[in-house]
Short mmCIF file of C-alpha atoms in Angstrom, two decimals:
data_model
loop_
_atom_site.label_atom_id
_atom_site.label_comp_id
_atom_site.label_asym_id
_atom_site.label_seq_id
_atom_site.Cartn_x
_atom_site.Cartn_y
_atom_site.Cartn_z
CA UNK A 72 -0.01 0.01 -0.01
CA UNK A 73 2.81 2.44 0.91
CA UNK A 74 4.48 1.81 -2.45
CA UNK A 75 1.23 2.52 -4.27
CA UNK A 76 0.75 5.75 -2.31
CA UNK A 77 4.26 6.88 -3.20
CA UNK A 78 3.67 6.05 -6.85
CA UNK A 79 0.49 8.16 -7.05
CA UNK A 80 2.23 11.00 -5.18
CA UNK A 81 4.92 10.94 -7.85
CA UNK A 82 2.33 10.93 -10.63
CA UNK A 83 0.55 13.92 -9.06
CA UNK A 84 3.80 15.87 -8.80
CA UNK A 85 4.79 15.19 -12.40
CA UNK A 86 1.44 16.27 -13.76
CA UNK A 87 2.36 19.73 -12.58
CA UNK A 88 -0.98 21.07 -11.38
CA UNK A 89 -1.08 24.37 -9.52
CA UNK A 90 -1.82 24.26 -5.79
CA UNK A 91 -5.41 25.30 -6.32
CA UNK A 92 -6.00 22.82 -9.15
CA UNK A 93 -6.93 19.10 -9.20
CA UNK A 94 -6.70 16.53 -11.96
CA UNK A 95 -10.52 16.39 -11.84
CA UNK A 96 -10.60 19.87 -13.33
CA UNK A 97 -9.31 18.39 -16.59
CA UNK A 98 -9.65 14.60 -16.41
CA UNK A 99 -12.91 12.64 -16.22
CA UNK A 100 -11.60 9.24 -15.17
CA UNK A 101 -8.36 7.32 -14.70
CA UNK A 102 -8.22 3.73 -15.93
CA UNK A 103 -5.77 1.23 -14.46
CA UNK A 104 -5.11 -2.24 -15.86
CA UNK A 105 -6.71 -5.29 -14.25
CA UNK A 106 -4.81 -7.30 -11.65
CA UNK A 107 -1.38 -8.59 -12.57
CA UNK A 108 -0.68 -11.30 -10.01
CA UNK A 109 2.62 -12.52 -11.41
CA UNK A 110 5.65 -13.00 -9.19
CA UNK A 111 6.89 -9.45 -9.86
CA UNK A 112 3.99 -8.15 -7.76
CA UNK A 113 4.40 -10.51 -4.80
CA UNK A 114 5.47 -8.89 -1.54
CA UNK A 115 8.14 -10.25 0.78
CA UNK A 116 5.62 -10.98 3.54
CA UNK A 117 3.28 -13.00 1.32
CA UNK A 118 3.95 -16.26 3.15
CA UNK A 119 3.35 -14.79 6.60
CA UNK A 120 0.13 -13.01 5.58
CA UNK A 121 -1.20 -16.17 3.95
CA UNK A 122 -0.55 -18.24 7.10
CA UNK A 123 -2.36 -15.62 9.20
CA UNK A 124 -5.42 -15.62 6.92
CA UNK A 125 -5.71 -19.33 6.10
CA UNK A 126 -3.98 -21.08 9.04
CA UNK A 127 -1.60 -23.12 6.87
CA UNK A 128 1.61 -22.61 4.93
CA UNK A 129 1.15 -22.35 1.16
CA UNK A 130 4.86 -22.77 0.40
CA UNK A 131 4.97 -26.63 -0.01
CA UNK A 132 2.22 -26.37 -2.67
CA UNK A 133 3.58 -23.48 -4.73
CA UNK A 134 5.19 -25.44 -7.57
CA UNK A 135 2.02 -27.50 -8.00
CA UNK A 136 -0.22 -24.44 -7.87
CA UNK A 137 1.78 -22.53 -10.48
CA UNK A 138 2.01 -25.53 -12.80
CA UNK A 139 -0.63 -25.06 -15.49
CA UNK A 140 -1.74 -28.69 -15.29
CA UNK A 141 -3.49 -30.56 -12.49
CA UNK A 142 -2.42 -34.10 -11.56
CA UNK A 143 -3.68 -36.67 -14.09
CA UNK A 144 -5.57 -38.83 -11.62
CA UNK A 145 -8.36 -37.42 -9.47
CA UNK A 146 -7.09 -38.62 -6.16
CA UNK A 147 -6.96 -36.86 -2.76
CA UNK A 148 -3.67 -35.32 -3.96
CA UNK A 149 -5.53 -33.87 -6.96
CA UNK A 150 -8.19 -32.47 -4.64
CA UNK A 151 -5.56 -30.88 -2.39
CA UNK A 152 -3.89 -29.08 -5.31
CA UNK A 153 -7.26 -27.69 -6.49
CA UNK A 154 -8.13 -26.42 -3.00
CA UNK A 155 -4.76 -24.79 -2.31
CA UNK A 156 -4.76 -23.19 -5.79
CA UNK A 157 -8.17 -21.67 -5.05
CA UNK A 158 -6.96 -20.26 -1.72
CA UNK A 159 -3.83 -18.87 -3.33
CA UNK A 160 -5.57 -16.89 -6.07
CA UNK A 161 -8.33 -15.78 -3.74
CA UNK A 162 -5.62 -14.49 -1.40
CA UNK A 163 -3.81 -12.64 -4.17
CA UNK A 164 -7.03 -11.07 -5.45
CA UNK A 165 -7.97 -9.94 -1.94
CA UNK A 166 -4.47 -8.57 -1.31
CA UNK A 167 -4.58 -6.69 -4.63
CA UNK A 168 -7.92 -5.18 -3.72
CA UNK A 169 -6.78 -4.05 -0.26
CA UNK A 170 -3.34 -2.79 -1.26
CA UNK A 171 -3.91 -1.32 -4.68
CA UNK A 172 -7.60 -0.85 -5.52
CA UNK A 173 -8.63 0.94 -2.33
CA UNK A 174 -5.52 3.13 -2.48
CA UNK A 175 -6.17 3.89 -6.16
CA UNK A 176 -9.74 4.87 -5.52
CA UNK A 177 -8.79 7.13 -2.57
CA UNK A 178 -6.29 8.88 -4.84
CA UNK A 179 -9.02 9.38 -7.48
CA UNK A 180 -11.52 10.69 -5.02
CA UNK A 181 -9.02 13.06 -3.40
CA UNK A 182 -8.30 14.43 -6.88
CA UNK A 183 -11.89 14.67 -8.15
CA UNK A 184 -11.74 12.00 -10.87
CA UNK A 185 -13.58 8.69 -11.34
CA UNK A 186 -11.69 5.45 -10.87
CA UNK A 187 -11.94 2.52 -13.25
CA UNK A 188 -10.30 -0.93 -13.34
CA UNK A 189 -11.35 -3.26 -16.20
CA UNK A 190 -12.60 -6.72 -15.20
CA UNK A 191 -9.91 -9.31 -15.82
CA UNK A 192 -9.69 -13.13 -15.51
CA UNK A 193 -8.46 -13.17 -11.92
CA UNK A 194 -10.94 -10.66 -10.43
CA UNK A 195 -13.95 -11.98 -12.32
CA UNK A 196 -17.20 -10.95 -10.69
CA UNK A 197 -15.41 -9.54 -7.66
CA UNK A 198 -16.40 -6.07 -8.79
CA UNK A 199 -19.39 -6.01 -6.41
CA UNK A 200 -16.81 -5.71 -3.61
CA UNK A 201 -14.36 -3.48 -5.49
CA UNK A 202 -15.26 0.16 -4.88
CA UNK A 203 -14.25 1.65 -8.22
CA UNK A 204 -16.63 4.19 -9.72
CA UNK A 205 -16.68 2.68 -13.21
CA UNK A 206 -16.73 -1.06 -13.95
CA UNK A 207 -15.26 -1.77 -17.37
CA UNK A 208 -14.95 -4.84 -19.58
CA UNK A 209 -12.36 -5.15 -22.22
CA UNK A 210 -12.44 -6.28 -25.82
CA UNK A 211 -10.97 -9.77 -25.83
CA UNK A 212 -9.05 -10.80 -28.95
CA UNK A 213 -11.36 -13.81 -29.07
CA UNK A 214 -14.54 -12.45 -30.66
CA UNK A 215 -16.03 -15.96 -30.55
CA UNK A 216 -17.68 -15.21 -27.20
CA UNK A 217 -19.11 -11.80 -28.16
CA UNK A 218 -16.80 -9.90 -25.82
CA UNK A 219 -17.83 -11.94 -22.79
CA UNK A 220 -15.84 -9.67 -20.48
CA UNK A 221 -18.33 -6.90 -21.29
CA UNK A 222 -21.11 -9.18 -20.08
CA UNK A 223 -19.21 -10.00 -16.90
CA UNK A 224 -18.48 -6.31 -16.28
CA UNK A 225 -22.08 -5.22 -16.88
CA UNK A 226 -23.43 -7.98 -14.58
CA UNK A 227 -21.01 -6.84 -11.87
CA UNK A 228 -22.10 -3.23 -12.33
CA UNK A 229 -25.76 -4.20 -12.01
CA UNK A 230 -25.14 -6.15 -8.81
CA UNK A 231 -22.97 -3.39 -7.33
CA UNK A 232 -25.47 -0.71 -8.39
CA UNK A 233 -22.84 1.21 -10.37
CA UNK A 234 -24.19 3.86 -12.76
CA UNK A 235 -21.57 3.26 -15.46
CA UNK A 236 -20.62 -0.05 -17.07
CA UNK A 237 -18.08 0.76 -19.78
CA UNK A 238 -17.04 -1.38 -22.72
CA UNK A 239 -14.11 -1.03 -25.14
CA UNK A 240 -14.69 -0.60 -28.83
CA UNK A 241 -11.92 -1.84 -31.15
CA UNK A 242 -11.59 -0.32 -34.64
CA UNK A 243 -8.44 -0.59 -36.67
CA UNK A 244 -7.12 1.86 -39.24
CA UNK A 245 -8.54 -0.23 -42.09
CA UNK A 246 -11.99 -0.77 -40.48
CA UNK A 247 -15.14 0.84 -41.73
CA UNK A 248 -17.69 2.61 -39.53
CA UNK A 249 -19.88 -0.52 -39.53
CA UNK A 250 -17.14 -2.47 -37.72
CA UNK A 251 -16.95 0.02 -34.87
CA UNK A 252 -20.70 0.28 -34.69
CA UNK A 253 -21.43 -3.43 -34.47
CA UNK A 254 -18.63 -3.81 -31.92
CA UNK A 255 -20.26 -1.16 -29.77
CA UNK A 256 -23.76 -2.61 -30.33
CA UNK A 257 -22.70 -6.07 -29.17
CA UNK A 258 -21.34 -4.42 -26.00
CA UNK A 259 -24.63 -2.51 -25.52
CA UNK A 260 -26.58 -5.74 -25.95
CA UNK A 261 -24.36 -7.24 -23.23
CA UNK A 262 -25.53 -4.61 -20.76
CA UNK A 263 -22.76 -2.05 -21.25
CA UNK A 264 -24.00 1.54 -21.07
CA UNK A 265 -20.95 3.51 -22.18
CA UNK A 266 -18.65 3.01 -25.16
CA UNK A 267 -14.91 3.70 -24.78
CA UNK A 268 -12.58 3.60 -27.77
CA UNK A 269 -9.80 1.12 -27.01
CA UNK A 270 -6.20 2.20 -27.10
CA UNK A 271 -5.09 2.26 -30.74
CA UNK A 272 -8.65 2.69 -32.01
CA UNK A 273 -8.88 6.48 -32.04
CA UNK A 274 -9.82 7.55 -35.56
CA UNK A 275 -7.58 9.84 -37.54
CA UNK A 276 -7.16 10.77 -41.18
CA UNK A 277 -5.74 7.28 -41.92
CA UNK A 278 -8.93 5.55 -40.74
CA UNK A 279 -11.52 4.50 -43.29
CA UNK A 280 -14.24 5.74 -40.91
CA UNK A 281 -12.55 9.04 -40.07
CA UNK A 282 -15.19 11.06 -41.98
CA UNK A 283 -17.96 9.28 -40.06
CA UNK A 284 -16.34 9.51 -36.59
CA UNK A 285 -18.67 12.38 -35.61
CA UNK A 286 -21.76 10.37 -36.58
CA UNK A 287 -20.54 7.40 -34.55
CA UNK A 288 -19.89 9.65 -31.55
CA UNK A 289 -23.37 11.18 -31.71
CA UNK A 290 -24.99 7.75 -32.00
CA UNK A 291 -22.96 6.31 -29.15
CA UNK A 292 -23.77 9.32 -26.95
CA UNK A 293 -27.51 8.95 -27.49
CA UNK A 294 -27.46 5.25 -26.62
CA UNK A 295 -25.14 5.74 -23.66
CA UNK A 296 -27.27 8.51 -22.24
CA UNK A 297 -30.42 6.44 -22.60
CA UNK A 298 -28.98 3.24 -21.07
CA UNK A 299 -27.42 5.13 -18.16
CA UNK A 300 -30.80 6.60 -17.25
CA UNK A 301 -32.90 3.41 -17.25
CA UNK A 302 -32.90 0.30 -15.03
CA UNK A 303 -31.51 -2.97 -16.38
CA UNK A 304 -33.86 -5.95 -16.19
CA UNK A 305 -32.54 -9.52 -16.17
CA UNK A 306 -34.80 -12.49 -15.50
CA UNK A 307 -32.24 -15.32 -15.29
CA UNK A 308 -29.23 -15.50 -12.94
CA UNK A 309 -26.36 -17.71 -14.02
CA UNK A 310 -23.96 -18.56 -11.18
CA UNK A 311 -20.42 -17.88 -12.30
CA UNK A 312 -18.32 -20.93 -11.20
CA UNK A 313 -15.50 -18.83 -9.89
CA UNK A 314 -14.41 -21.45 -7.31
CA UNK A 315 -13.92 -24.09 -9.97
CA UNK A 316 -12.29 -21.68 -12.47
CA UNK A 317 -9.73 -20.52 -9.92
CA UNK A 318 -9.15 -24.12 -8.79
CA UNK A 319 -8.84 -25.61 -12.27
CA UNK A 320 -7.45 -22.72 -14.36
CA UNK A 321 -5.95 -20.11 -12.10
CA UNK A 322 -5.86 -16.77 -13.93
CA UNK A 323 -5.63 -18.26 -17.44
CA UNK A 324 -8.25 -16.69 -19.72
CA UNK A 325 -7.76 -19.27 -22.47
CA UNK A 326 -8.24 -22.12 -20.00
CA UNK A 327 -11.45 -20.52 -18.71
CA UNK A 328 -12.87 -20.26 -22.21
CA UNK A 329 -12.00 -23.86 -23.16
CA UNK A 330 -12.37 -25.65 -19.81
CA UNK A 331 -16.08 -24.83 -19.51
CA UNK A 332 -16.73 -24.61 -23.23
CA UNK A 333 -20.45 -23.83 -23.02
CA UNK A 334 -20.37 -21.44 -20.02
CA UNK A 335 -20.04 -18.19 -21.98
CA UNK A 336 -22.04 -19.31 -25.08
CA UNK A 337 -24.87 -20.39 -22.72
CA UNK A 338 -25.60 -16.80 -21.77
CA UNK A 339 -26.05 -15.85 -25.39
CA UNK A 340 -28.06 -19.02 -26.18
CA UNK A 341 -30.47 -17.93 -23.43
CA UNK A 342 -30.59 -14.43 -24.87
CA UNK A 343 -31.22 -15.77 -28.39
CA UNK A 344 -34.22 -17.66 -26.94
CA UNK A 345 -35.67 -14.46 -25.53
CA UNK A 346 -34.27 -14.48 -21.97
CA UNK A 347 -32.36 -11.65 -20.27
CA UNK A 348 -29.44 -12.80 -18.16
CA UNK A 349 -26.95 -11.69 -15.51
CA UNK A 350 -23.94 -13.58 -14.26
CA UNK A 351 -24.04 -13.60 -10.45
CA UNK A 352 -21.30 -14.17 -7.90
CA UNK A 353 -21.67 -16.34 -4.85
CA UNK A 354 -21.02 -13.28 -2.72
CA UNK A 355 -24.60 -12.07 -3.24
CA UNK A 356 -26.37 -15.09 -1.79
CA UNK A 357 -26.04 -14.32 1.95
CA UNK A 358 -27.96 -11.10 1.22
CA UNK A 359 -30.72 -12.50 -1.03
CA UNK A 360 -34.42 -12.83 -0.15
CA UNK A 361 -37.17 -14.95 -1.68
CA UNK A 362 -40.67 -13.80 -2.54
CA UNK A 363 -43.22 -14.90 -5.13
CA UNK A 364 -40.86 -17.55 -6.52
CA UNK A 365 -38.20 -14.91 -7.30
CA UNK A 366 -34.68 -14.39 -6.02
CA UNK A 367 -34.29 -10.81 -4.82
CA UNK A 368 -30.98 -8.96 -4.43
CA UNK A 369 -31.17 -5.21 -4.06
CA UNK A 370 -33.34 -3.90 -6.89
CA UNK A 371 -32.96 -7.13 -8.90
CA UNK A 372 -35.49 -9.96 -9.07
CA UNK A 373 -34.58 -13.18 -10.91
CA UNK A 374 -37.15 -15.72 -12.12
CA UNK A 375 -34.73 -18.65 -12.21
CA UNK A 376 -31.13 -19.64 -11.35
CA UNK A 377 -28.89 -21.72 -13.58
CA UNK A 378 -25.95 -23.57 -11.98
CA UNK A 379 -23.56 -24.66 -14.80
CA UNK A 380 -21.10 -27.45 -13.95
CA UNK A 381 -20.49 -26.14 -10.45
CA UNK A 382 -18.54 -28.69 -8.39
CA UNK A 383 -17.30 -26.37 -5.63
CA UNK A 384 -19.84 -24.16 -3.88
CA UNK A 385 -19.88 -22.26 -0.62
CA UNK A 386 -22.29 -23.53 2.02
CA UNK A 387 -24.12 -20.21 2.28
CA UNK A 388 -24.82 -20.36 -1.46
CA UNK A 389 -26.20 -23.92 -1.24
CA UNK A 390 -28.31 -22.87 1.74
CA UNK A 391 -29.72 -19.89 -0.18
CA UNK A 392 -30.60 -22.16 -3.15
CA UNK A 393 -32.43 -24.50 -0.83
CA UNK A 394 -34.55 -21.63 0.53
CA UNK A 395 -35.14 -20.40 -3.02
CA UNK A 396 -36.44 -23.83 -4.07
CA UNK A 397 -38.65 -24.15 -0.96
CA UNK A 398 -40.18 -20.74 -1.77
CA UNK A 399 -41.13 -21.75 -5.33
CA UNK A 400 -37.95 -20.80 -7.16
CA UNK A 401 -36.83 -22.48 -10.34
CA UNK A 402 -33.29 -23.92 -10.52
CA UNK A 403 -31.45 -25.83 -13.28
CA UNK A 404 -28.27 -27.72 -12.33
CA UNK A 405 -26.25 -28.55 -15.45
CA UNK A 406 -23.59 -31.28 -15.59
CA UNK A 407 -21.69 -31.66 -12.35
CA UNK A 408 -23.50 -31.08 -9.05
CA UNK A 409 -22.06 -29.08 -6.17
CA UNK A 410 -20.76 -31.61 -3.63
CA UNK A 411 -17.88 -29.74 -2.00
CA UNK A 412 -16.77 -26.35 -0.77
CA UNK A 413 -13.81 -24.49 -2.36
CA UNK A 414 -10.55 -23.98 -0.49
CA UNK A 415 -8.42 -26.06 1.86
CA UNK A 416 -9.21 -24.52 5.27
CA UNK A 417 -11.88 -26.51 7.19
CA UNK A 418 -12.83 -28.17 3.90
CA UNK A 419 -14.24 -31.42 5.34
CA UNK A 420 -16.89 -29.79 7.54
CA UNK A 421 -17.82 -27.22 4.87
CA UNK A 422 -18.06 -29.87 2.13
CA UNK A 423 -20.29 -32.13 4.23
CA UNK A 424 -22.64 -29.15 4.76
CA UNK A 425 -22.80 -28.47 1.02
CA UNK A 426 -23.45 -32.17 0.24
CA UNK A 427 -26.24 -32.45 2.83
CA UNK A 428 -27.89 -29.27 1.60
CA UNK A 429 -27.82 -30.50 -1.98
CA UNK A 430 -29.53 -33.70 -0.86
CA UNK A 431 -32.29 -31.56 0.63
CA UNK A 432 -32.61 -29.57 -2.60
CA UNK A 433 -33.11 -32.81 -4.51
CA UNK A 434 -36.29 -33.57 -2.55
CA UNK A 435 -38.04 -30.60 -4.13
CA UNK A 436 -40.58 -30.77 -6.96
CA UNK A 437 -38.73 -31.84 -10.15
CA UNK A 438 -40.77 -29.23 -12.03
CA UNK A 439 -38.88 -26.63 -9.98
CA UNK A 440 -35.42 -28.11 -9.61
CA UNK A 441 -33.95 -29.70 -12.70
CA UNK A 442 -30.78 -31.82 -12.90
CA UNK A 443 -29.69 -32.11 -16.50
CA UNK A 444 -26.54 -33.50 -18.24
CA UNK A 445 -24.25 -30.93 -19.78
CA UNK A 446 -24.63 -30.33 -23.53
CA UNK A 447 -22.25 -32.26 -25.79
CA UNK A 448 -19.93 -29.99 -27.73
CA UNK A 449 -19.99 -31.81 -31.03
CA UNK A 450 -23.58 -33.09 -30.86
CA UNK A 451 -26.04 -30.67 -29.27
CA UNK A 452 -27.21 -27.43 -30.86
CA UNK A 453 -26.78 -25.12 -27.87
CA UNK A 454 -29.68 -22.69 -28.57
CA UNK A 455 -32.10 -25.60 -29.08
CA UNK A 456 -30.69 -27.46 -26.06
CA UNK A 457 -31.14 -24.29 -23.98
CA UNK A 458 -34.71 -23.80 -25.13
CA UNK A 459 -35.57 -27.35 -24.05
CA UNK A 460 -33.98 -26.82 -20.64
CA UNK A 461 -36.04 -23.70 -20.00
CA UNK A 462 -39.18 -25.48 -21.13
CA UNK A 463 -38.60 -28.23 -18.59
CA UNK A 464 -38.43 -25.79 -15.69
CA UNK A 465 -41.39 -23.78 -17.07
CA UNK A 466 -39.77 -20.35 -17.22
CA UNK A 467 -41.25 -18.07 -19.87
CA UNK A 468 -38.94 -15.79 -21.87
CA UNK A 469 -39.07 -12.00 -21.69
CA UNK A 470 -39.62 -12.00 -25.48
CA UNK A 471 -40.76 -15.00 -27.45
CA UNK A 472 -38.56 -14.97 -30.55
CA UNK A 473 -39.75 -17.14 -33.48
CA UNK A 474 -37.60 -18.66 -34.76
CA UNK A 475 -34.71 -18.25 -32.28
CA UNK A 476 -31.72 -16.80 -34.09
CA UNK A 477 -28.02 -17.03 -33.30
CA UNK A 478 -27.64 -13.72 -35.10
CA UNK A 479 -29.66 -11.77 -32.49
CA UNK A 480 -28.77 -10.36 -29.11
CA UNK A 481 -30.94 -8.01 -27.05
CA UNK A 482 -31.14 -6.18 -23.76
CA UNK A 483 -34.19 -5.05 -21.71
CA UNK A 484 -34.45 -1.89 -19.56
CA UNK A 485 -37.24 -0.31 -17.53
CA UNK A 486 -37.78 3.44 -17.38
CA UNK A 487 -40.69 4.25 -15.03
CA UNK A 488 -43.65 2.97 -17.08
CA UNK A 489 -41.71 2.41 -20.29
CA UNK A 490 -40.05 -0.80 -21.46
CA UNK A 491 -36.90 -0.36 -23.58
CA UNK A 492 -35.58 -3.17 -25.80
CA UNK A 493 -32.43 -2.95 -27.89
CA UNK A 494 -32.00 -5.68 -30.57
CA UNK A 495 -28.66 -6.16 -32.36
CA UNK A 496 -28.03 -8.15 -35.51
CA UNK A 497 -24.47 -9.44 -35.15
CA UNK A 498 -24.34 -10.97 -38.63
CA UNK A 499 -23.40 -9.61 -42.07
CA UNK A 500 -26.78 -10.65 -43.51
CA UNK A 501 -30.28 -9.39 -42.68
CA UNK A 502 -32.42 -11.20 -40.12
CA UNK A 503 -36.21 -11.39 -39.69
CA UNK A 504 -38.27 -12.87 -36.87
CA UNK A 505 -41.51 -12.57 -34.95
CA UNK A 506 -41.30 -11.24 -31.43
CA UNK A 507 -44.12 -11.58 -28.88
CA UNK A 508 -44.04 -9.16 -25.95
CA UNK A 509 -46.21 -9.14 -22.85
CA UNK A 510 -46.90 -5.42 -23.06
CA UNK A 511 -50.62 -5.08 -22.63
CA UNK A 512 -51.72 -1.44 -22.77
CA UNK A 513 -48.46 -0.25 -24.31
CA UNK A 514 -47.61 0.86 -27.84
CA UNK A 515 -44.19 0.18 -29.48
CA UNK A 516 -42.18 3.12 -30.78
CA UNK A 517 -39.00 2.90 -32.82
CA UNK A 518 -36.26 5.27 -31.74
CA UNK A 519 -33.48 5.94 -34.23
CA UNK A 520 -30.13 6.37 -32.41
CA UNK A 521 -28.47 7.80 -35.54
CA UNK A 522 -30.91 10.74 -35.91
CA UNK A 523 -32.93 10.86 -32.65
CA UNK A 524 -36.16 10.42 -34.64
CA UNK A 525 -39.03 8.55 -32.99
CA UNK A 526 -42.01 6.96 -34.71
CA UNK A 527 -44.62 4.33 -33.99
CA UNK A 528 -43.67 0.78 -34.86
CA UNK A 529 -46.26 -0.95 -36.98
CA UNK A 530 -48.21 -3.57 -35.02
CA UNK A 531 -48.70 -6.89 -36.79
CA UNK A 532 -50.69 -10.05 -36.18
CA UNK A 533 -51.89 -10.96 -32.73
CA UNK A 534 -51.74 -8.58 -29.79
CA UNK A 535 -48.19 -8.10 -28.58
CA UNK A 536 -46.59 -9.69 -31.66
CA UNK A 537 -44.33 -7.76 -34.00
CA UNK A 538 -42.66 -8.65 -37.30
CA UNK A 539 -39.11 -7.45 -36.99
CA UNK A 540 -36.46 -7.18 -39.71
CA UNK A 541 -32.98 -5.85 -38.95
CA UNK A 542 -30.42 -4.99 -41.63
CA UNK A 543 -26.94 -6.52 -41.62
CA UNK A 544 -24.78 -5.43 -38.66
CA UNK A 545 -27.51 -3.09 -37.51
CA UNK A 546 -29.89 -2.65 -34.60
CA UNK A 547 -33.43 -1.79 -33.49
CA UNK A 548 -34.35 0.33 -30.46
CA UNK A 549 -37.97 -0.33 -29.34
CA UNK A 550 -39.64 1.62 -26.59
CA UNK A 551 -43.05 0.53 -25.33
CA UNK A 552 -45.06 3.53 -24.14
CA UNK A 553 -48.28 3.40 -22.10
CA UNK A 554 -51.17 3.89 -24.46
CA UNK A 555 -52.39 7.06 -22.78
CA UNK A 556 -48.99 8.72 -23.12
CA UNK A 557 -48.37 7.45 -26.61
CA UNK A 558 -51.42 9.30 -27.93
CA UNK A 559 -49.93 12.65 -26.93
CA UNK A 560 -46.21 11.88 -27.49
CA UNK A 561 -44.24 13.92 -29.97
#
């Protein structure tokens, strides 16, 4: 912490502000990289601090923890390596938060600027306990998962009640405007409410979209302003298996993507079937309540919980899931079932408590609690597989999309008595579908983010059903207005 304080003091001095000035007079926010937990950032008292926090010495396990591969056979030795690896990375993340993040935010607040640390592989979903002002994803080089870090960052921002969830937009010198626009739209559909041009993506006269940079900026500003002033609505909570990811993969992003191959695509398969989704961290469950068959956390109410291949789970999480099921909640356990707690300290007693609680959950109505094998990578069509899973636990989608399309992503917001839907076509060809909304007494309007123009969207077919067509790499902003207001709206 002292080293970090000296570093920021040096930065302040070199910026050269006058005594009566602060960086906040000129700078909106300062962005620091996500956690780097490599050996260059270990402190000399790491061993002593670990022993004090976990009651055992991590040193004998270090070579096994840092080895990228777990033992071949799943013996007790294998289990010990997983548990100590979890404790080690949890300890480093906690130390980073206490030493760097809190110091960084105090520096920002003292100087009148907002603080921002992008979500990274090691501090996944810990943002609800990290007091930075802006939670930011980052544009992963792997576009296969639709910038999943934006989804993780936006979910963390929703849970932490942060007003800004930022996402990076990548656009190279040779890219056209459409590339930057669809990149930003995918982030918006992931729950991001502010676009930030990534380093190296600032347009200049060499860029093919330099002449359209102003148009892109105006469009992005309209959407950002709208999404920052409405309330995000997600109906499905997907538990992020952080315990297993830290235990099996450590901080390796590529391992996380491949180890649980369907984890990230599952979120988008749900969305393509008309469901709105948040990743949730186990840290929320001690503070959840259960009413009307919904899981409540702060201003959020989830209709169902999905537990994907979670082997290690904290007892308080399992206990909360049991109460949720007893109170009419819908839960789908996919693949492996939670049978143990993460970490090495007191693991036997904690694991027995998890196992017993899971046995109690299994006694609930099978129409409420579903145990289903994981999808097969080379056999199952994930969107169709996901649709069947949701049918089995009888959870209706926010929007019934016919037919479901892997080209479409969407996000849902509430603004007083309005419902806001933003649909994005991620493909280079046009897409058409029918969408059924439960919006009795409301009239759909189309808002054009490029021009700001608003006009009524033509109703079609049965009540609440719309025929929607979206051009290649484009989007549709629908706002459902109460009928009495819509008649007088301009």
